[in-house]
mmCIF file of C-alpha atoms and ligand atoms in Angstrom:
data_model
loop_
_atom_site.group_PDB
_atom_site.id
_atom_site.type_symbol
_atom_site.label_atom_id
_atom_site.label_comp_id
_atom_site.label_asym_id
_atom_site.label_seq_id
_atom_site.Cartn_x
_atom_site.Cartn_y
_atom_site.Cartn_z
ATOM 1 C CA MET A 12 17.747 56.107 -47.200
ATOM 2 C CA PRO A 13 19.625 55.017 -49.696
ATOM 3 C CA VAL A 14 16.787 53.072 -52.070
ATOM 4 C CA ASP A 15 17.805 50.437 -54.415
ATOM 5 C CA LYS A 16 15.060 48.856 -56.892
ATOM 6 C CA GLN A 17 16.754 45.407 -57.778
ATOM 7 C CA ASN A 18 18.106 44.303 -53.561
ATOM 8 C CA PRO A 19 15.464 44.050 -50.437
ATOM 9 C CA PRO A 20 17.217 46.443 -47.543
ATOM 10 C CA GLN A 21 19.150 45.466 -44.550
ATOM 11 C CA LYS A 22 15.930 44.523 -41.827
ATOM 12 C CA TYR A 23 15.650 45.702 -39.055
ATOM 13 C CA HIS A 24 13.435 43.878 -37.266
ATOM 14 C CA GLU A 25 11.196 40.794 -37.519
ATOM 15 C CA PRO A 26 7.445 41.234 -39.767
ATOM 16 C CA VAL A 27 5.567 43.262 -37.080
ATOM 17 C CA GLN A 28 2.111 42.208 -38.297
ATOM 18 C CA GLY A 29 0.450 40.010 -35.235
ATOM 19 C CA THR A 30 2.247 41.331 -32.739
ATOM 20 C CA VAL A 31 2.282 45.048 -30.775
ATOM 21 C CA PHE A 32 3.831 47.631 -33.073
ATOM 22 C CA HIS A 33 3.242 51.021 -31.761
ATOM 23 C CA GLY A 34 0.930 52.914 -28.800
ATOM 24 C CA ASP A 35 3.553 51.825 -26.612
ATOM 25 C CA GLY A 36 4.212 54.975 -25.790
ATOM 26 C CA ARG A 37 7.338 54.435 -28.367
ATOM 27 C CA GLU A 38 5.534 57.939 -30.719
ATOM 28 C CA GLU A 39 5.601 59.867 -27.426
ATOM 29 C CA ALA A 40 9.338 59.003 -27.462
ATOM 30 C CA LEU A 41 9.957 59.727 -30.998
ATOM 31 C CA GLN A 42 8.397 63.551 -30.760
ATOM 32 C CA LYS A 43 11.135 63.495 -27.160
ATOM 33 C CA ALA A 44 13.183 62.265 -29.312
ATOM 34 C CA LEU A 45 12.974 64.761 -32.330
ATOM 35 C CA LEU A 46 12.138 68.131 -29.615
ATOM 36 C CA ALA A 47 15.933 66.750 -27.586
ATOM 37 C CA GLU A 48 17.738 66.022 -30.363
ATOM 38 C CA PRO A 49 20.231 69.188 -30.720
ATOM 39 C CA SER A 50 21.603 68.458 -34.528
ATOM 40 C CA LEU A 51 17.552 68.112 -35.275
ATOM 41 C CA GLN A 52 17.913 72.718 -33.112
ATOM 42 C CA ASN A 53 20.742 73.380 -34.626
ATOM 43 C CA ASN A 54 20.436 71.650 -38.086
ATOM 44 C CA PRO A 55 16.674 71.637 -39.085
ATOM 45 C CA GLY A 56 15.055 70.381 -42.330
ATOM 46 C CA THR A 57 13.275 68.227 -44.156
ATOM 47 C CA GLN A 58 16.920 65.244 -44.413
ATOM 48 C CA PRO A 59 17.718 64.963 -41.317
ATOM 49 C CA VAL A 60 14.414 64.962 -39.723
ATOM 50 C CA LEU A 61 13.705 62.057 -41.994
ATOM 51 C CA ASP A 62 16.974 60.631 -41.346
ATOM 52 C CA PHE A 63 15.920 60.734 -37.406
ATOM 53 C CA LEU A 64 13.473 58.911 -38.470
ATOM 54 C CA TYR A 65 14.770 56.147 -40.460
ATOM 55 C CA GLU A 66 17.092 55.013 -37.109
ATOM 56 C CA PHE A 67 14.329 55.480 -35.376
ATOM 57 C CA GLY A 68 12.613 53.088 -36.726
ATOM 58 C CA LYS A 69 15.730 50.477 -36.887
ATOM 59 C CA LYS A 70 15.130 50.704 -32.735
ATOM 60 C CA PHE A 71 11.884 50.860 -32.428
ATOM 61 C CA TYR A 72 9.512 50.321 -35.953
ATOM 62 C CA LEU A 73 7.966 53.064 -37.640
ATOM 63 C CA MET A 74 5.343 51.847 -39.694
ATOM 64 C CA ASN A 75 6.037 54.257 -42.267
ATOM 65 C CA VAL A 76 5.566 54.115 -45.902
ATOM 66 C CA GLY A 77 9.659 54.168 -46.045
ATOM 67 C CA GLY A 78 12.356 54.956 -49.030
ATOM 68 C CA THR A 79 11.787 52.423 -51.276
ATOM 69 C CA LYS A 80 7.536 52.988 -52.184
ATOM 70 C CA GLY A 81 7.782 56.510 -51.324
ATOM 71 C CA GLU A 82 10.525 57.238 -53.920
ATOM 72 C CA GLY A 83 7.814 55.424 -56.074
ATOM 73 C CA VAL A 84 6.013 58.658 -55.088
ATOM 74 C CA GLU A 85 7.908 61.204 -55.413
ATOM 75 C CA ARG A 86 7.944 60.544 -58.992
ATOM 76 C CA VAL A 87 5.334 60.406 -59.097
ATOM 77 C CA ILE A 88 4.194 63.114 -57.409
ATOM 78 C CA LYS A 89 7.227 65.273 -59.835
ATOM 79 C CA GLU A 90 6.038 64.162 -62.663
ATOM 80 C CA ARG A 91 1.660 65.012 -61.737
ATOM 81 C CA LYS A 92 2.803 68.533 -59.675
ATOM 82 C CA PRO A 93 -0.233 67.944 -57.408
ATOM 83 C CA LYS A 94 -1.057 71.268 -55.553
ATOM 84 C CA LEU A 95 -3.972 70.050 -53.001
ATOM 85 C CA VAL A 96 -2.841 66.513 -50.923
ATOM 86 C CA LEU A 97 -4.379 64.162 -49.369
ATOM 87 C CA GLU A 98 -3.522 61.561 -47.493
ATOM 88 C CA VAL A 99 -5.346 59.832 -44.665
ATOM 89 C CA GLY A 100 -2.748 58.082 -42.193
ATOM 90 C CA SER A 101 -0.352 60.809 -41.166
ATOM 91 C CA TYR A 102 1.401 58.511 -38.234
ATOM 92 C CA VAL A 103 4.261 60.180 -37.225
ATOM 93 C CA GLY A 104 4.829 62.117 -40.772
ATOM 94 C CA TYR A 105 7.651 60.746 -42.305
ATOM 95 C CA SER A 106 5.139 60.202 -46.050
ATOM 96 C CA ALA A 107 3.687 64.302 -45.502
ATOM 97 C CA ILE A 108 7.486 65.209 -45.054
ATOM 98 C CA THR A 109 8.746 63.251 -48.032
ATOM 99 C CA PHE A 110 5.522 64.109 -50.453
ATOM 100 C CA SER A 111 4.657 67.431 -49.147
ATOM 101 C CA ARG A 112 8.289 68.817 -50.067
ATOM 102 C CA SER A 113 8.390 67.316 -53.251
ATOM 103 C CA MET A 114 5.219 69.343 -53.488
ATOM 104 C CA ARG A 115 6.460 71.961 -52.289
ATOM 105 C CA ASP A 116 9.768 72.063 -54.276
ATOM 106 C CA ALA A 117 7.091 71.248 -57.461
ATOM 107 C CA HIS A 118 5.170 74.847 -56.186
ATOM 108 C CA PRO A 119 8.153 76.876 -54.792
ATOM 109 C CA ASN A 120 5.826 80.154 -55.362
ATOM 110 C CA SER A 121 2.509 79.047 -54.341
ATOM 111 C CA ILE A 122 1.101 80.411 -51.167
ATOM 112 C CA TYR A 123 -0.238 77.047 -48.845
ATOM 113 C CA PRO A 124 -3.998 79.227 -47.605
ATOM 114 C CA LYS A 125 -5.850 78.422 -43.882
ATOM 115 C CA ASP A 126 -8.279 78.339 -45.365
ATOM 116 C CA TRP A 127 -9.633 77.338 -49.588
ATOM 117 C CA SER A 128 -12.847 79.194 -50.436
ATOM 118 C CA SER A 129 -11.718 83.276 -50.614
ATOM 119 C CA ASP A 130 -11.844 83.493 -54.379
ATOM 120 C CA THR A 131 -9.143 84.937 -55.679
ATOM 121 C CA THR A 132 -6.413 84.124 -58.239
ATOM 122 C CA GLU A 133 -3.595 83.004 -56.650
ATOM 123 C CA ASP A 134 -1.058 79.947 -56.675
ATOM 124 C CA ARG A 135 -2.521 78.383 -54.620
ATOM 125 C CA ALA A 136 -1.123 74.502 -53.317
ATOM 126 C CA GLY A 137 -1.708 72.619 -49.909
ATOM 127 C CA TYR A 138 -0.977 69.092 -48.165
ATOM 128 C CA ILE A 139 -4.027 68.121 -46.569
ATOM 129 C CA SER A 140 -3.369 65.037 -44.077
ATOM 130 C CA LEU A 141 -6.217 62.835 -41.422
ATOM 131 C CA GLU A 142 -4.594 61.380 -38.288
ATOM 132 C CA LYS A 143 -6.995 59.642 -36.133
ATOM 133 C CA SER A 144 -4.916 59.596 -32.847
ATOM 134 C CA PRO A 145 -4.099 62.839 -31.182
ATOM 135 C CA VAL A 146 -0.430 61.395 -29.636
ATOM 136 C CA TYR A 147 0.375 60.382 -33.582
ATOM 137 C CA ALA A 148 -0.868 64.176 -34.332
ATOM 138 C CA ALA A 149 0.941 65.755 -31.669
ATOM 139 C CA THR A 150 4.190 63.691 -33.215
ATOM 140 C CA ALA A 151 3.854 64.562 -36.153
ATOM 141 C CA ARG A 152 3.468 68.083 -35.977
ATOM 142 C CA THR A 153 6.872 68.366 -34.145
ATOM 143 C CA ALA A 154 8.751 66.345 -36.893
ATOM 144 C CA ILE A 155 7.011 68.493 -39.356
ATOM 145 C CA GLU A 156 7.587 71.905 -37.464
ATOM 146 C CA ILE A 157 11.625 70.986 -37.672
ATOM 147 C CA ALA A 158 10.903 70.340 -41.116
ATOM 148 C CA GLY A 159 10.087 73.760 -42.139
ATOM 149 C CA LEU A 160 6.763 72.294 -43.514
ATOM 150 C CA LYS A 161 3.982 74.595 -40.934
ATOM 151 C CA ASP A 162 2.519 76.334 -43.550
ATOM 152 C CA VAL A 163 2.789 73.210 -46.345
ATOM 153 C CA VAL A 164 0.738 70.499 -44.535
ATOM 154 C CA LYS A 165 -2.537 70.280 -42.292
ATOM 155 C CA ILE A 166 -3.228 67.746 -39.750
ATOM 156 C CA VAL A 167 -6.934 66.989 -39.505
ATOM 157 C CA GLU A 168 -7.517 65.088 -37.335
ATOM 158 C CA GLY A 169 -10.762 62.591 -36.334
ATOM 159 C CA SER A 170 -11.821 59.436 -37.743
ATOM 160 C CA SER A 171 -11.150 59.064 -41.706
ATOM 161 C CA THR A 172 -14.172 58.539 -42.452
ATOM 162 C CA SER A 173 -16.357 61.551 -40.715
ATOM 163 C CA SER A 174 -13.543 64.053 -41.611
ATOM 164 C CA ILE A 175 -13.452 63.223 -45.446
ATOM 165 C CA LYS A 176 -17.373 63.318 -45.332
ATOM 166 C CA SER A 177 -17.424 67.392 -43.421
ATOM 167 C CA LEU A 178 -14.034 67.670 -45.313
ATOM 168 C CA ARG A 179 -15.602 70.611 -47.478
ATOM 169 C CA GLU A 180 -16.720 72.168 -44.276
ATOM 170 C CA THR A 181 -13.694 71.944 -42.591
ATOM 171 C CA LEU A 182 -11.045 73.465 -44.505
ATOM 172 C CA ASN A 183 -13.842 75.557 -46.364
ATOM 173 C CA LEU A 184 -13.316 73.810 -49.368
ATOM 174 C CA PRO A 185 -15.690 74.425 -52.242
ATOM 175 C CA ALA A 186 -16.710 72.790 -54.549
ATOM 176 C CA PRO A 187 -15.593 71.907 -58.152
ATOM 177 C CA LEU A 188 -11.868 71.974 -55.698
ATOM 178 C CA LYS A 189 -10.893 68.368 -55.818
ATOM 179 C CA PHE A 190 -7.557 66.903 -54.382
ATOM 180 C CA ASP A 191 -4.947 65.934 -56.992
ATOM 181 C CA LEU A 192 -3.629 63.603 -55.789
ATOM 182 C CA VAL A 193 -5.146 60.833 -52.607
ATOM 183 C CA PHE A 194 -2.351 58.670 -50.913
ATOM 184 C CA ILE A 195 -4.646 55.946 -48.958
ATOM 185 C CA ASP A 196 -2.367 54.276 -45.954
ATOM 186 C CA HIS A 197 -4.486 53.853 -42.977
ATOM 187 C CA LEU A 198 -6.900 50.715 -41.142
ATOM 188 C CA LYS A 199 -6.642 49.295 -44.015
ATOM 189 C CA PRO A 200 -10.409 47.728 -43.940
ATOM 190 C CA LEU A 201 -11.389 51.434 -44.528
ATOM 191 C CA TYR A 202 -9.539 52.869 -47.952
ATOM 192 C CA THR A 203 -12.158 51.337 -50.382
ATOM 193 C CA ASN A 204 -15.035 53.045 -47.643
ATOM 194 C CA ASP A 205 -13.144 56.491 -47.435
ATOM 195 C CA LEU A 206 -12.629 56.251 -50.821
ATOM 196 C CA LYS A 207 -15.640 55.641 -52.150
ATOM 197 C CA MET A 208 -16.671 58.692 -49.938
ATOM 198 C CA MET A 209 -14.092 60.844 -51.409
ATOM 199 C CA GLU A 210 -15.976 60.022 -54.281
ATOM 200 C CA ASP A 211 -19.401 60.543 -53.257
ATOM 201 C CA GLU A 212 -18.368 64.075 -51.696
ATOM 202 C CA GLY A 213 -17.147 64.692 -55.272
ATOM 203 C CA LEU A 214 -13.083 65.258 -53.742
ATOM 204 C CA VAL A 215 -11.542 62.784 -56.273
ATOM 205 C CA GLY A 216 -12.778 62.625 -60.302
ATOM 206 C CA PRO A 217 -11.897 62.838 -63.548
ATOM 207 C CA ASP A 218 -7.384 63.266 -63.226
ATOM 208 C CA THR A 219 -7.201 62.771 -59.537
ATOM 209 C CA CYS A 220 -3.750 59.477 -59.059
ATOM 210 C CA ILE A 221 -4.936 57.756 -55.407
ATOM 211 C CA VAL A 222 -2.472 56.488 -54.189
ATOM 212 C CA ALA A 223 -2.824 53.150 -52.078
ATOM 213 C CA ASP A 224 -0.094 51.680 -49.808
ATOM 214 C CA ASN A 225 0.209 48.333 -48.192
ATOM 215 C CA VAL A 226 -1.730 46.298 -50.676
ATOM 216 C CA VAL A 227 0.427 43.343 -50.479
ATOM 217 C CA LYS A 228 1.586 43.584 -46.916
ATOM 218 C CA PRO A 229 -0.776 43.218 -45.462
ATOM 219 C CA GLY A 230 -2.907 43.237 -48.413
ATOM 220 C CA ASN A 231 -5.855 44.313 -49.789
ATOM 221 C CA PRO A 232 -7.566 42.807 -52.398
ATOM 222 C CA ALA A 233 -10.451 44.246 -52.007
ATOM 223 C CA TYR A 234 -10.368 47.482 -52.227
ATOM 224 C CA LEU A 235 -8.049 46.953 -55.623
ATOM 225 C CA SER A 236 -11.282 45.362 -56.833
ATOM 226 C CA TRP A 237 -12.625 48.931 -56.961
ATOM 227 C CA VAL A 238 -10.625 50.193 -58.560
ATOM 228 C CA ARG A 239 -9.645 48.590 -61.397
ATOM 229 C CA ALA A 240 -13.292 47.338 -61.893
ATOM 230 C CA THR A 241 -15.418 47.872 -65.120
ATOM 231 C CA PRO A 242 -18.075 50.902 -64.449
ATOM 232 C CA ALA A 243 -20.417 47.777 -65.066
ATOM 233 C CA LEU A 244 -19.104 45.575 -62.483
ATOM 234 C CA LYS A 245 -19.121 48.375 -59.892
ATOM 235 C CA ARG A 246 -23.218 49.847 -60.692
ATOM 236 C CA ALA A 247 -24.525 45.220 -60.554
ATOM 237 C CA SER A 248 -22.616 45.740 -57.178
ATOM 238 C CA LEU A 249 -24.190 48.589 -55.646
ATOM 239 C CA GLU A 250 -27.501 47.574 -56.775
ATOM 240 C CA LYS A 251 -27.246 44.268 -54.642
ATOM 241 C CA PRO A 252 -27.756 45.465 -50.553
ATOM 242 C CA ARG A 253 -25.221 46.101 -47.800
ATOM 243 C CA LEU A 254 -24.109 43.380 -46.376
ATOM 244 C CA THR A 255 -23.797 44.043 -42.511
ATOM 245 C CA THR A 256 -21.025 41.221 -40.999
ATOM 246 C CA GLN A 257 -17.367 40.887 -42.115
ATOM 247 C CA PRO A 258 -18.024 38.234 -45.772
ATOM 248 C CA PRO A 259 -14.361 36.161 -45.664
ATOM 249 C CA ALA A 260 -11.180 37.843 -46.862
ATOM 250 C CA THR A 261 -10.035 37.454 -50.248
ATOM 251 C CA THR A 262 -6.605 35.658 -49.803
ATOM 252 C CA ASN A 263 -3.891 37.354 -51.239
ATOM 253 C CA PRO A 264 -1.845 35.483 -53.846
ATOM 254 C CA SER A 265 1.676 34.123 -53.678
ATOM 255 C CA THR A 266 3.838 36.071 -56.501
ATOM 256 C CA LYS A 267 3.756 39.412 -58.835
ATOM 257 C CA GLU A 268 2.541 38.552 -61.709
ATOM 258 C CA GLU A 269 -0.382 37.530 -59.553
ATOM 259 C CA TRP A 270 -1.145 40.273 -58.069
ATOM 260 C CA THR A 271 -0.472 42.510 -61.057
ATOM 261 C CA LYS A 272 -3.314 40.810 -63.161
ATOM 262 C CA ALA A 273 -5.881 39.393 -59.963
ATOM 263 C CA PHE A 274 -8.480 41.111 -58.869
ATOM 264 C CA PHE A 275 -10.338 42.785 -62.664
ATOM 265 C CA ASP A 276 -13.522 41.202 -61.815
ATOM 266 C CA GLY A 277 -13.868 41.008 -58.005
ATOM 267 C CA PRO A 278 -13.936 39.975 -54.916
ATOM 268 C CA ILE A 279 -16.050 43.339 -55.742
ATOM 269 C CA ASP A 280 -18.746 42.619 -53.522
ATOM 270 C CA GLU A 281 -16.631 42.250 -49.822
ATOM 271 C CA THR A 282 -17.102 45.846 -51.084
ATOM 272 C CA ARG A 283 -20.259 45.974 -50.102
ATOM 273 C CA TRP A 284 -19.399 45.540 -46.432
ATOM 274 C CA THR A 285 -18.344 48.752 -44.209
ATOM 275 C CA PRO A 286 -15.879 48.452 -41.192
ATOM 276 C CA ASP A 287 -17.039 49.854 -38.432
ATOM 277 C CA GLU A 288 -14.732 51.688 -37.538
ATOM 278 C CA SER A 289 -16.156 53.740 -40.587
ATOM 279 C CA GLU A 290 -18.650 54.704 -37.181
ATOM 280 C CA GLY A 291 -21.573 54.114 -38.588
ATOM 281 C CA VAL A 292 -20.551 56.743 -41.631
ATOM 282 C CA THR A 293 -21.440 54.541 -45.133
ATOM 283 C CA ALA A 294 -20.388 55.935 -48.602
ATOM 284 C CA LYS A 295 -22.175 54.866 -51.476
ATOM 285 C CA GLY A 296 -19.422 56.008 -54.304
ATOM 286 C CA ASN A 297 -19.593 56.396 -57.949
ATOM 287 C CA PRO A 298 -19.327 53.279 -59.981
ATOM 288 C CA ASN A 299 -18.883 55.784 -62.854
ATOM 289 C CA LEU A 300 -15.261 56.482 -62.547
ATOM 290 C CA VAL A 301 -12.506 55.312 -64.445
ATOM 291 C CA TYR A 302 -9.203 53.938 -63.064
ATOM 292 C CA SER A 303 -6.054 53.262 -65.115
ATOM 293 C CA SER A 304 -4.186 51.452 -62.132
ATOM 294 C CA GLU A 305 -0.962 50.206 -61.797
ATOM 295 C CA MET A 306 0.987 48.726 -58.793
ATOM 296 C CA VAL A 307 4.533 49.605 -57.724
ATOM 297 C CA TRP A 308 6.810 47.947 -56.304
ATOM 298 C CA GLY A 309 9.279 48.057 -53.185
ATOM 299 C CA TYR A 310 10.055 46.942 -49.502
ATOM 300 C CA ASP A 311 9.235 47.994 -45.675
ATOM 301 C CA ASP A 312 12.476 49.416 -45.263
ATOM 302 C CA LEU A 313 12.733 47.759 -41.543
ATOM 303 C CA THR A 314 11.311 44.749 -41.644
ATOM 304 C CA ALA A 315 12.587 44.484 -46.037
ATOM 305 C CA GLU A 316 9.485 42.915 -46.622
ATOM 306 C CA VAL A 317 8.340 43.157 -50.018
ATOM 307 C CA ASP A 318 4.746 44.997 -50.436
ATOM 308 C CA ALA A 319 3.232 47.707 -53.128
ATOM 309 C CA CYS A 320 1.282 50.849 -54.289
ATOM 310 C CA GLU A 321 -1.637 50.437 -56.355
ATOM 311 C CA ILE A 322 -1.734 53.833 -57.939
ATOM 312 C CA SER A 323 -4.956 54.651 -59.642
ATOM 313 C CA VAL A 324 -4.807 57.292 -62.254
ATOM 314 C CA CYS A 325 -9.117 58.295 -62.464
ATOM 315 C CA LEU A 326 -9.128 58.901 -65.982
ATOM 316 C CA ARG A 327 -12.938 59.682 -67.220
ATOM 317 C CA GLU A 328 -16.235 59.616 -66.132
ATOM 318 C CA GLU A 329 -18.663 57.581 -68.075
ATOM 319 C CA LYS A 330 -21.733 57.870 -68.918
ATOM 320 C CA GLU A 331 -24.441 55.788 -67.594
HETATM 321 C C1 SAM B 429 0.542 53.072 -41.713
HETATM 322 S S1 SAM B 429 0.374 54.083 -40.977
HETATM 323 C C2 SAM B 429 0.678 55.967 -41.852
HETATM 324 C C3 SAM B 429 2.158 56.068 -41.843
HETATM 325 C C4 SAM B 429 2.569 57.177 -43.198
HETATM 326 N N1 SAM B 429 1.754 57.552 -44.104
HETATM 327 C C5 SAM B 429 3.445 57.737 -43.950
HETATM 328 O O1 SAM B 429 3.564 56.824 -44.234
HETATM 329 O O2 SAM B 429 4.711 57.722 -42.526
HETATM 330 C C6 SAM B 429 -1.384 54.503 -39.926
HETATM 331 C C7 SAM B 429 -2.206 55.500 -39.401
HETATM 332 O O3 SAM B 429 -3.560 55.964 -40.080
HETATM 333 C C8 SAM B 429 -4.086 55.906 -38.951
HETATM 334 N N2 SAM B 429 -5.096 55.929 -38.577
HETATM 335 C C9 SAM B 429 -5.631 54.787 -38.156
HETATM 336 N N3 SAM B 429 -7.241 53.874 -38.420
HETATM 337 C C10 SAM B 429 -7.750 56.202 -38.806
HETATM 338 C C11 SAM B 429 -8.501 56.417 -38.937
HETATM 339 N N4 SAM B 429 -10.037 55.667 -39.009
HETATM 340 N N5 SAM B 429 -8.799 57.897 -39.064
HETATM 341 C C12 SAM B 429 -7.407 58.401 -39.148
HETATM 342 N N6 SAM B 429 -6.843 57.838 -38.880
HETATM 343 C C13 SAM B 429 -6.582 56.277 -38.737
HETATM 344 C C14 SAM B 429 -2.987 55.470 -37.643
HETATM 345 O O4 SAM B 429 -3.175 55.792 -36.089
HETATM 346 C C15 SAM B 429 -1.742 55.011 -38.481
HETATM 347 O O5 SAM B 429 -0.846 57.083 -37.475
#
């Protein structure tokens, strides 16, 4: 869809928070529609599939990153040229198609290996996407295949926290190999625990760029506090015991300026709580990683609500 950063896109749906906006059969219907669409069979490719998802989303809301925020992330990919990308939350494949296309354009001659273990001088690249729902993963695979990106994108099914913990084993990904870019876009309360798990496993580190979607809509002050805090503040937080019940969530600020300036000194203590959805897999995190973090603003293309991605580049690991 055309991107106009100054003006909101046309609104096709009312805000969906608090309503049923996925998991009611629309993802299966989308898969069938993708397979039945003659123009996609005759003219497969990335843009026809993205356009098809956008048109479907106008009728039945789809929780895709969309064009305006997606364009900001694509710009980062074009600048940083990541070779190994991790996405958390595939849904029906919109972001995986958009971002892996940019990655492939940056590395047209790379090999996309099935596993990363072999000792080789090959120029390799790959886009790994984690998805909990087998139904959404199946639709994403269909979309990705029609888009011609089957060899570039690998979907790993399962719950994110345990998938991340076992990812080196699952992908034969030897240390110290780590991700160049991570796109976090799944269950909002899990963002911090899952980033901490990546830090524990050495899957992120100096030079990794971490992009987190929906930090304004619905908002994620706890996550922002982890990537914006100083190592000293994070170390102090980790010295305190884990919280066993969910603390009251910090309220969202109301202006862009407040969002940009807030959360450099908390609510870091909220990050001591691990949501049930991590299924008992808790992470400590590496408090010594220093991130430089900024917000990239955009819209939900279908509800026209203002939203933002937080883009955090890991600068270095501070010595204690
Ligand atoms: C906002 S959607 C992702 C949208 C997608 N990144 C895009 O822009 O096209 C969130 C996805 O995260 C998945 N998800 C939620 N919790 C998860 C978890 N614990 N592990 C893995 N995936 C999860 C949901 O099933 C859903 O497909």
